[in-house]
Tab-separated table of C-alpha atoms in Angstrom:
chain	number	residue	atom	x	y	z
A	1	UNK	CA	0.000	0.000	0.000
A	2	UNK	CA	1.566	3.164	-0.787
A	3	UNK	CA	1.875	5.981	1.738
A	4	UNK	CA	-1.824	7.875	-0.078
A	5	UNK	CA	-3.866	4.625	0.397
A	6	UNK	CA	-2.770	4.241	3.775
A	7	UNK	CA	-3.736	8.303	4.049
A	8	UNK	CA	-7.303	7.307	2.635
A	9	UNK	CA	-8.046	4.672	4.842
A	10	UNK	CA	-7.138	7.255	7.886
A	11	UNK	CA	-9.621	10.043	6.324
A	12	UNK	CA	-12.643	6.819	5.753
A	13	UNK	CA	-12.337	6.031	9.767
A	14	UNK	CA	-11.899	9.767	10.971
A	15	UNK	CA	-15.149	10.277	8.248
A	16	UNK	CA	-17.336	7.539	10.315
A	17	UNK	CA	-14.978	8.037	13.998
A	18	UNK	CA	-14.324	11.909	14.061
A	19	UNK	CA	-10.834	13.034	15.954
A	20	UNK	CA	-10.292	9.369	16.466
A	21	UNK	CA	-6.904	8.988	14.918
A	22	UNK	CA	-3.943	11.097	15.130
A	23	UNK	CA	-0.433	10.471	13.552
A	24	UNK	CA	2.373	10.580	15.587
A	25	UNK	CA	5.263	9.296	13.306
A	26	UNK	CA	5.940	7.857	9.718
A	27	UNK	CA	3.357	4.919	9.719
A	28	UNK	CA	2.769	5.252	13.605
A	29	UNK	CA	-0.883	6.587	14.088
A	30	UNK	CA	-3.049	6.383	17.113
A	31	UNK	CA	-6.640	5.495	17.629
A	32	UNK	CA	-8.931	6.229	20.236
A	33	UNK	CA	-11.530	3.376	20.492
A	34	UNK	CA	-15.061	4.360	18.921
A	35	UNK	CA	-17.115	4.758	22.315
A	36	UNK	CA	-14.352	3.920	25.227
A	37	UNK	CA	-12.525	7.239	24.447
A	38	UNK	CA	-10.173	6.466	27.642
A	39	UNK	CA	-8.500	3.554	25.780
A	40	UNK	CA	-6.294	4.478	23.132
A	41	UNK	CA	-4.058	2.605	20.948
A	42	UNK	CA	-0.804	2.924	19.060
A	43	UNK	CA	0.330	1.017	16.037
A	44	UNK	CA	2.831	0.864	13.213
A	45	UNK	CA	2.158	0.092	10.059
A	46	UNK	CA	4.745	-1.498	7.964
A	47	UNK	CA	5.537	-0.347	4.217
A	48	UNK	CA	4.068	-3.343	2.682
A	49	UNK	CA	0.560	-2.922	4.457
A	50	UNK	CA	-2.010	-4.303	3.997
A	51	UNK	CA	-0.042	-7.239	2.437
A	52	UNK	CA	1.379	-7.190	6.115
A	53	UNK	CA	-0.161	-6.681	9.362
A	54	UNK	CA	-0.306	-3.393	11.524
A	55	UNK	CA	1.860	-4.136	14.657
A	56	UNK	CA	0.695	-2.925	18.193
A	57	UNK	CA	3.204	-0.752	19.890
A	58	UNK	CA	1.088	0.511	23.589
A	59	UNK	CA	-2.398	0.884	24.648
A	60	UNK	CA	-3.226	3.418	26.818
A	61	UNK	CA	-5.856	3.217	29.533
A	62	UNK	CA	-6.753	6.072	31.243
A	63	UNK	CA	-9.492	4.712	32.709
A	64	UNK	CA	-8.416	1.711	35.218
A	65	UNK	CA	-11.109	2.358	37.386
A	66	UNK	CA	-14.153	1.436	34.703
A	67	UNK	CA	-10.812	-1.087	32.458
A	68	UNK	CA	-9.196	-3.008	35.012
A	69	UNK	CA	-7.248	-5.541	33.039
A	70	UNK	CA	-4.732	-3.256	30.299
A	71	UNK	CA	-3.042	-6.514	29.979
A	72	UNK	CA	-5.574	-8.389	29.164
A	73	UNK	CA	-6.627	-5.378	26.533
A	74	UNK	CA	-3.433	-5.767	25.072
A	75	UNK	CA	-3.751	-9.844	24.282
A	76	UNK	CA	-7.373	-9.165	23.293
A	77	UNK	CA	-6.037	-6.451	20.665
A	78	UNK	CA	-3.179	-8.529	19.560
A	79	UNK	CA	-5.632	-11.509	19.038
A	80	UNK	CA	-8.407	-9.110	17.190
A	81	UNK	CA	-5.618	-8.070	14.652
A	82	UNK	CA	-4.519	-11.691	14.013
A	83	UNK	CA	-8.080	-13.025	13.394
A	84	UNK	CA	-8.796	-9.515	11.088
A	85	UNK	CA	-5.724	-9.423	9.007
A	86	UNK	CA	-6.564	-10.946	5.522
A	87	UNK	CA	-3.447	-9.943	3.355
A	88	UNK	CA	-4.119	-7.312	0.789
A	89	UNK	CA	-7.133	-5.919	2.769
A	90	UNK	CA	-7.461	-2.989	4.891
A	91	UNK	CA	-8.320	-3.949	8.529
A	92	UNK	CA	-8.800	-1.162	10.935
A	93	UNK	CA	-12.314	-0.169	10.362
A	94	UNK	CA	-13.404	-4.056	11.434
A	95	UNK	CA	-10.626	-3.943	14.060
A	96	UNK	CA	-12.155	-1.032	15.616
A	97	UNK	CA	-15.800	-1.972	15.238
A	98	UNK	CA	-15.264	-5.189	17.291
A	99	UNK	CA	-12.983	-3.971	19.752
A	100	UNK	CA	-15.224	-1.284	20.586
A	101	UNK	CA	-18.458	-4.262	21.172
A	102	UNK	CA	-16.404	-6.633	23.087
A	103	UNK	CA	-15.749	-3.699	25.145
A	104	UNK	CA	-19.740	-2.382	25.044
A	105	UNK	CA	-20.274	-5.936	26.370
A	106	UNK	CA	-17.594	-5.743	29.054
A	107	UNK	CA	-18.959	-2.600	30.563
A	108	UNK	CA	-22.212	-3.605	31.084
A	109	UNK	CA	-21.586	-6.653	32.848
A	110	UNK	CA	-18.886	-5.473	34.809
A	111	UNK	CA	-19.749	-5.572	38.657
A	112	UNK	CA	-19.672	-1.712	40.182
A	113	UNK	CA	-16.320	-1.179	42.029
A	114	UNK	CA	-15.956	-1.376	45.841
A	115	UNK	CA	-15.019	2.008	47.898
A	116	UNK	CA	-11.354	0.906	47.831
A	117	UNK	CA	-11.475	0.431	44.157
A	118	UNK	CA	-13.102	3.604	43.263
A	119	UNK	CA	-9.841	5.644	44.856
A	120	UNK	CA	-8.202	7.506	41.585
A	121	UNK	CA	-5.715	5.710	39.667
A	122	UNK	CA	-3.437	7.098	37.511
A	123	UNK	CA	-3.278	6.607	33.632
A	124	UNK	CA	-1.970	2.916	33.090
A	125	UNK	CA	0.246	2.535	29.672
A	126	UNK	CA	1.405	-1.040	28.386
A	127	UNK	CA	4.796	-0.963	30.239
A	128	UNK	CA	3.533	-0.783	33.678
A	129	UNK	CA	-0.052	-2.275	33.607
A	130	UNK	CA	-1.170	-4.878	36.246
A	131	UNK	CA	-1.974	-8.423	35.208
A	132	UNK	CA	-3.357	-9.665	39.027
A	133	UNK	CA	-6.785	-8.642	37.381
A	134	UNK	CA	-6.253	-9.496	33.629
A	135	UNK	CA	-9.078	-12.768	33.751
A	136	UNK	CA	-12.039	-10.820	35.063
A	137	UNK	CA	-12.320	-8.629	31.284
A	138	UNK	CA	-11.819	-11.768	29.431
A	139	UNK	CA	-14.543	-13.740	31.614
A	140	UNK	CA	-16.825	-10.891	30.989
A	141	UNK	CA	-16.624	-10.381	27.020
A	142	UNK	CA	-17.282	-13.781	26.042
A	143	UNK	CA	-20.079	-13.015	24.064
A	144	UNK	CA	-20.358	-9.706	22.709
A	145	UNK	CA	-23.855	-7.874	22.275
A	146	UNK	CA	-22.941	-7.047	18.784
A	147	UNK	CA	-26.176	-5.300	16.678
A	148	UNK	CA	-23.999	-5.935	13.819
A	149	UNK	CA	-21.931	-9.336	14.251
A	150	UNK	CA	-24.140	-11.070	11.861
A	151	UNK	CA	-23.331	-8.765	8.935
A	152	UNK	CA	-20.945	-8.403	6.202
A	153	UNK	CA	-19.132	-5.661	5.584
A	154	UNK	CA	-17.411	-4.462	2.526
A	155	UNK	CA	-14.251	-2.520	2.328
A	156	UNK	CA	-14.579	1.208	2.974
A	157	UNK	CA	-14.190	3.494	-0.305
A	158	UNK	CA	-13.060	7.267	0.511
A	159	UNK	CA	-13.504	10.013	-2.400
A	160	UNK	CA	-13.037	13.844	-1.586
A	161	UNK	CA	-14.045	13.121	2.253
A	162	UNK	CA	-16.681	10.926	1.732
A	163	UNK	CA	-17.174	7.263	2.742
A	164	UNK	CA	-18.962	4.559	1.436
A	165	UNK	CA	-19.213	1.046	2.991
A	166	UNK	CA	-22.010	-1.553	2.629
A	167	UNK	CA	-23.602	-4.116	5.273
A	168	UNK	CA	-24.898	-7.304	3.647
A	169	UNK	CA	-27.553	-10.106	5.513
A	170	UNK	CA	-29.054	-13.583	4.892
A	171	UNK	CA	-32.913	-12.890	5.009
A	172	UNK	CA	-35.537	-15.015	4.321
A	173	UNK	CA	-38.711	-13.077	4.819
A	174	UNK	CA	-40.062	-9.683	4.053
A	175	UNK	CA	-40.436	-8.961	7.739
A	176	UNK	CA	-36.998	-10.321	8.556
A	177	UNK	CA	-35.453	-7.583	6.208
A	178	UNK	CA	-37.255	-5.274	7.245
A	179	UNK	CA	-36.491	-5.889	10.924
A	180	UNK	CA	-32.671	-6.113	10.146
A	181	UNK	CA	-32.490	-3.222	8.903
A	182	UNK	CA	-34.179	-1.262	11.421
A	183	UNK	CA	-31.581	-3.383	14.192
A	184	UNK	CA	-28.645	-1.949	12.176
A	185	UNK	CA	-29.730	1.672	11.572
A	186	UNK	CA	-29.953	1.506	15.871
A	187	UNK	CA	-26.433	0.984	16.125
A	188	UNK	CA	-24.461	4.396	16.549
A	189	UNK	CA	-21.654	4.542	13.266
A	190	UNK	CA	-24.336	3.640	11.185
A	191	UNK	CA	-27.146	6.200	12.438
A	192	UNK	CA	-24.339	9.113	11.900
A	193	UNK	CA	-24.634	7.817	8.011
A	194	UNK	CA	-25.972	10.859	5.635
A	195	UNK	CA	-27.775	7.860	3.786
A	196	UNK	CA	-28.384	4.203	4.393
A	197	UNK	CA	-29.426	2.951	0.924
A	198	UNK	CA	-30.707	-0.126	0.857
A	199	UNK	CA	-32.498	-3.127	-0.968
A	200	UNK	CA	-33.281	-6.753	-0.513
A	201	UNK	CA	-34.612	-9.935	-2.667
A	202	UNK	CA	-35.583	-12.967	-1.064
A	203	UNK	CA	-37.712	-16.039	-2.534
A	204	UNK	CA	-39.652	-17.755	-0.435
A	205	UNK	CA	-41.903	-20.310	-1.769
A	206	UNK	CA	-41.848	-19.760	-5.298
A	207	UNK	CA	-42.803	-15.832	-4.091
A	208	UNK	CA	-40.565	-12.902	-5.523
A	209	UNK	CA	-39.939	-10.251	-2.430
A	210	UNK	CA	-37.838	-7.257	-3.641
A	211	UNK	CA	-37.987	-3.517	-2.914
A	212	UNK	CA	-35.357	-0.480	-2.228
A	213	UNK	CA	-35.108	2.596	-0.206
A	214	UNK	CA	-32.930	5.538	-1.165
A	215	UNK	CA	-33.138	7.290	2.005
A	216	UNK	CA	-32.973	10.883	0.789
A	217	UNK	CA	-30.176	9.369	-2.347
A	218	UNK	CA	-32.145	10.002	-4.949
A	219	UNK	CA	-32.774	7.067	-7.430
A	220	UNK	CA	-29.896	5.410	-5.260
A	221	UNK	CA	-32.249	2.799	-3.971
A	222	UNK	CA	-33.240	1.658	-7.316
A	223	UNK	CA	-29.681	1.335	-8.757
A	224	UNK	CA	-29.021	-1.239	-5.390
A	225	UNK	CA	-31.578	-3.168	-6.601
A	226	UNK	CA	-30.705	-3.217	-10.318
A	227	UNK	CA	-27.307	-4.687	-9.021
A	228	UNK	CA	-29.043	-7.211	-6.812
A	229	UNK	CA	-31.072	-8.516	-10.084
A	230	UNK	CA	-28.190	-8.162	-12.546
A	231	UNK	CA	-25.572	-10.484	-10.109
A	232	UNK	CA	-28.231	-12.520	-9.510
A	233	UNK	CA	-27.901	-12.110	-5.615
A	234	UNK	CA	-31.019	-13.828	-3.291
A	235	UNK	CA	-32.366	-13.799	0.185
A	236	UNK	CA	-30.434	-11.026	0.944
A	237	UNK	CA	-30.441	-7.402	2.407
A	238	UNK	CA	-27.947	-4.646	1.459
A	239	UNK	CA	-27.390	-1.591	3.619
A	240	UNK	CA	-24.947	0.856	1.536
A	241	UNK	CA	-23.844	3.401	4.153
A	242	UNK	CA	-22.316	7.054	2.750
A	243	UNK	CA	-21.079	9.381	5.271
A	244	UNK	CA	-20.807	12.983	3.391
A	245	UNK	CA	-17.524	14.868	3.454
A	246	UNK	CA	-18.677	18.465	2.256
A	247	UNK	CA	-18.060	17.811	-1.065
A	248	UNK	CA	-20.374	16.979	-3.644
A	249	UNK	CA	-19.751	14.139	-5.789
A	250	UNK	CA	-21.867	13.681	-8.694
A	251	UNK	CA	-22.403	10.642	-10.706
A	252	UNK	CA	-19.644	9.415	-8.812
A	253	UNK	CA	-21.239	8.615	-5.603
A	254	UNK	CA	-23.123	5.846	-7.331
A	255	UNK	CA	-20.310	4.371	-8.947
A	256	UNK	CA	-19.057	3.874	-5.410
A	257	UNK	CA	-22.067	2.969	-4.023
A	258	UNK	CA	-22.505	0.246	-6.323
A	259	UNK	CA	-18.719	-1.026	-5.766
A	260	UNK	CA	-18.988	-1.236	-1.709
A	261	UNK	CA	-22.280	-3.240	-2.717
A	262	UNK	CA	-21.151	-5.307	-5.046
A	263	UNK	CA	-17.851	-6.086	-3.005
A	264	UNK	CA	-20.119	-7.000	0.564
A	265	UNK	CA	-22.418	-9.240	-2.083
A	266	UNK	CA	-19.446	-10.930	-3.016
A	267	UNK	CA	-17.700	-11.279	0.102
A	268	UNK	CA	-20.808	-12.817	1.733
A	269	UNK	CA	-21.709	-15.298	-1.234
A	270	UNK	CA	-24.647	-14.551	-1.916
A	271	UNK	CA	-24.661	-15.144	-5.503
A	272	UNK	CA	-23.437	-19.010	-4.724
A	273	UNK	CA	-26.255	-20.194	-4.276
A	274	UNK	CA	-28.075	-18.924	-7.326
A	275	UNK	CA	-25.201	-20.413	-9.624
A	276	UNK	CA	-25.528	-23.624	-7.805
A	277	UNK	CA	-29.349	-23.441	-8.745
A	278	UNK	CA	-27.937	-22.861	-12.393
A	279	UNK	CA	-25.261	-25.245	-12.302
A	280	UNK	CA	-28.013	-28.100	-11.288
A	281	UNK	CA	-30.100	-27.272	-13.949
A	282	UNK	CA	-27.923	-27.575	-16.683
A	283	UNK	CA	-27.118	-30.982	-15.213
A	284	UNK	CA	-30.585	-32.096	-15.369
A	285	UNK	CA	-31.039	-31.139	-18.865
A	286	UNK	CA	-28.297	-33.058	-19.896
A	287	UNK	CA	-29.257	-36.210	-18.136
């Protein structure tokens, strides 16, 4: 990745997580966690990213009294960029979408502290934080409460400020769409969205379901949908998400609408099963 893509994926997470990253050296930038402001972390990213992972250099909690175990944060980041990193993508948007849910899910489970725990602590940074708590965080985020674990994401497409990524969903019923999409449009990044286009099809007992919303995009919706029918994609539910930089874009914002969409549809294979239903066919006919 050369040193402007790197720059681009920056701008698309500062676009959907204002003042959220800052750079502090050549490839070295640090992120504040989307929603747990108090734990920050630092990372380097090597010349050949994102053919190579980012590496973590600190995390810093400022916050020991509400994130007890730093050391345990530092495994559970090291283990979220290991189970990210797919070479040749960009990772940090998904990197900081999860790590900010495990630790949603953490906080409100967490027992309230005791009188002696609530004295003030100072700010605890990688090199001198205690591990005599570091099971009690990782108990507590076993399962995350995630509005958005069971979608797809594409990869995040930055013109002149603006970001586009899509959120794809096996559906199987016009009120399960429906209901998915109102789930998703609760959780916080996605409500800051200028639009959420989006569009399903599902078949369901030899019954056609498809519709589209542009949500203020004009004739947005419909273009979703046109992609939907022309890759052949079923029982599914697209969410294209465009967070608006200032800028206008013109027939361009639907050229990158379309790629995030077509990129999530892709990703989550939901054409597959339609070619399958091809594939069969033509097997059949031959017999």
């Amino acid at each position: 990745m050369s040193v402007e893509e790197l720059i681009d994926e920056v701008n698309a997470i500062k676009a959907i997580y204002p003042e959220s990253v800052n750079q502090e050296a050549p490839q070295i930038y640090r992120y504040v966690v989307p929603n747990h402001e108090s734990i920050e972390i630092q990372l380097h990213f090597p010349l050949s990213y994102p053919n190579q992972s980012p590496e973590l250099l600190s995390i810093a909690n400022k916050d020991q009294l509400r994130y007890t175990d730093t050391v345990y944060l530092v495994k559970l980041v090291t283990s979220l960029i290991v189970k990210t990193f797919v070479p040749g993508q960009v990772i940090m948007y998904e990197l900081l979408t999860h790590l900010s849910e495990i630790l949603d899910e953490y906080l409100a489970h967490r027992k309230p502290p005791t009188n002696k725990e609530a004295e003030v602590q100072p700010e605890s940074h990688l090199e001198d934080s205690p591990a005599e708590n570091e099971s009690s965080l990782a108990e507590q985020t076993g399962q995350a409460g995630d509005i958005t674990i069971n979608w797809v994401n594409s990869d995040v497409i930055t013109d002149r400020r603006s970001t586009f990524i899509a959120h794809a969903l096996e559906v199987h019923s016009l009120e399960e769409a429906k209901s998915s999409i109102e789930c998703l449009l609760s959780d916080k990044k996605v409500a800051k969205a200028a639009h959420n286009i989006s569009s399903w099809r599902i078949k369901k007992d030899n019954i056609i379901y498809q519709d589209c919303d542009d949500d203020g995009e004009t004739a947005a919706g419909g273009r979703l949908l046109h992609l939907l029918q022309m890759m052949d994609a079923w029982n599914v539910v697209v969410v294209v998400s465009r967070y608006f930089g200032g800028i206008h874009l013109g027939p361009d914002r639907f050229k990158h609408i379309n790629s995030v969409a077509r990129d999530v549809i892709t990703k989550g294979g939901f054409i597959q099963e339609a070619n399958k239903e091809k594939e069969a066919g033509r097997s059949s006919k031959r017999k």
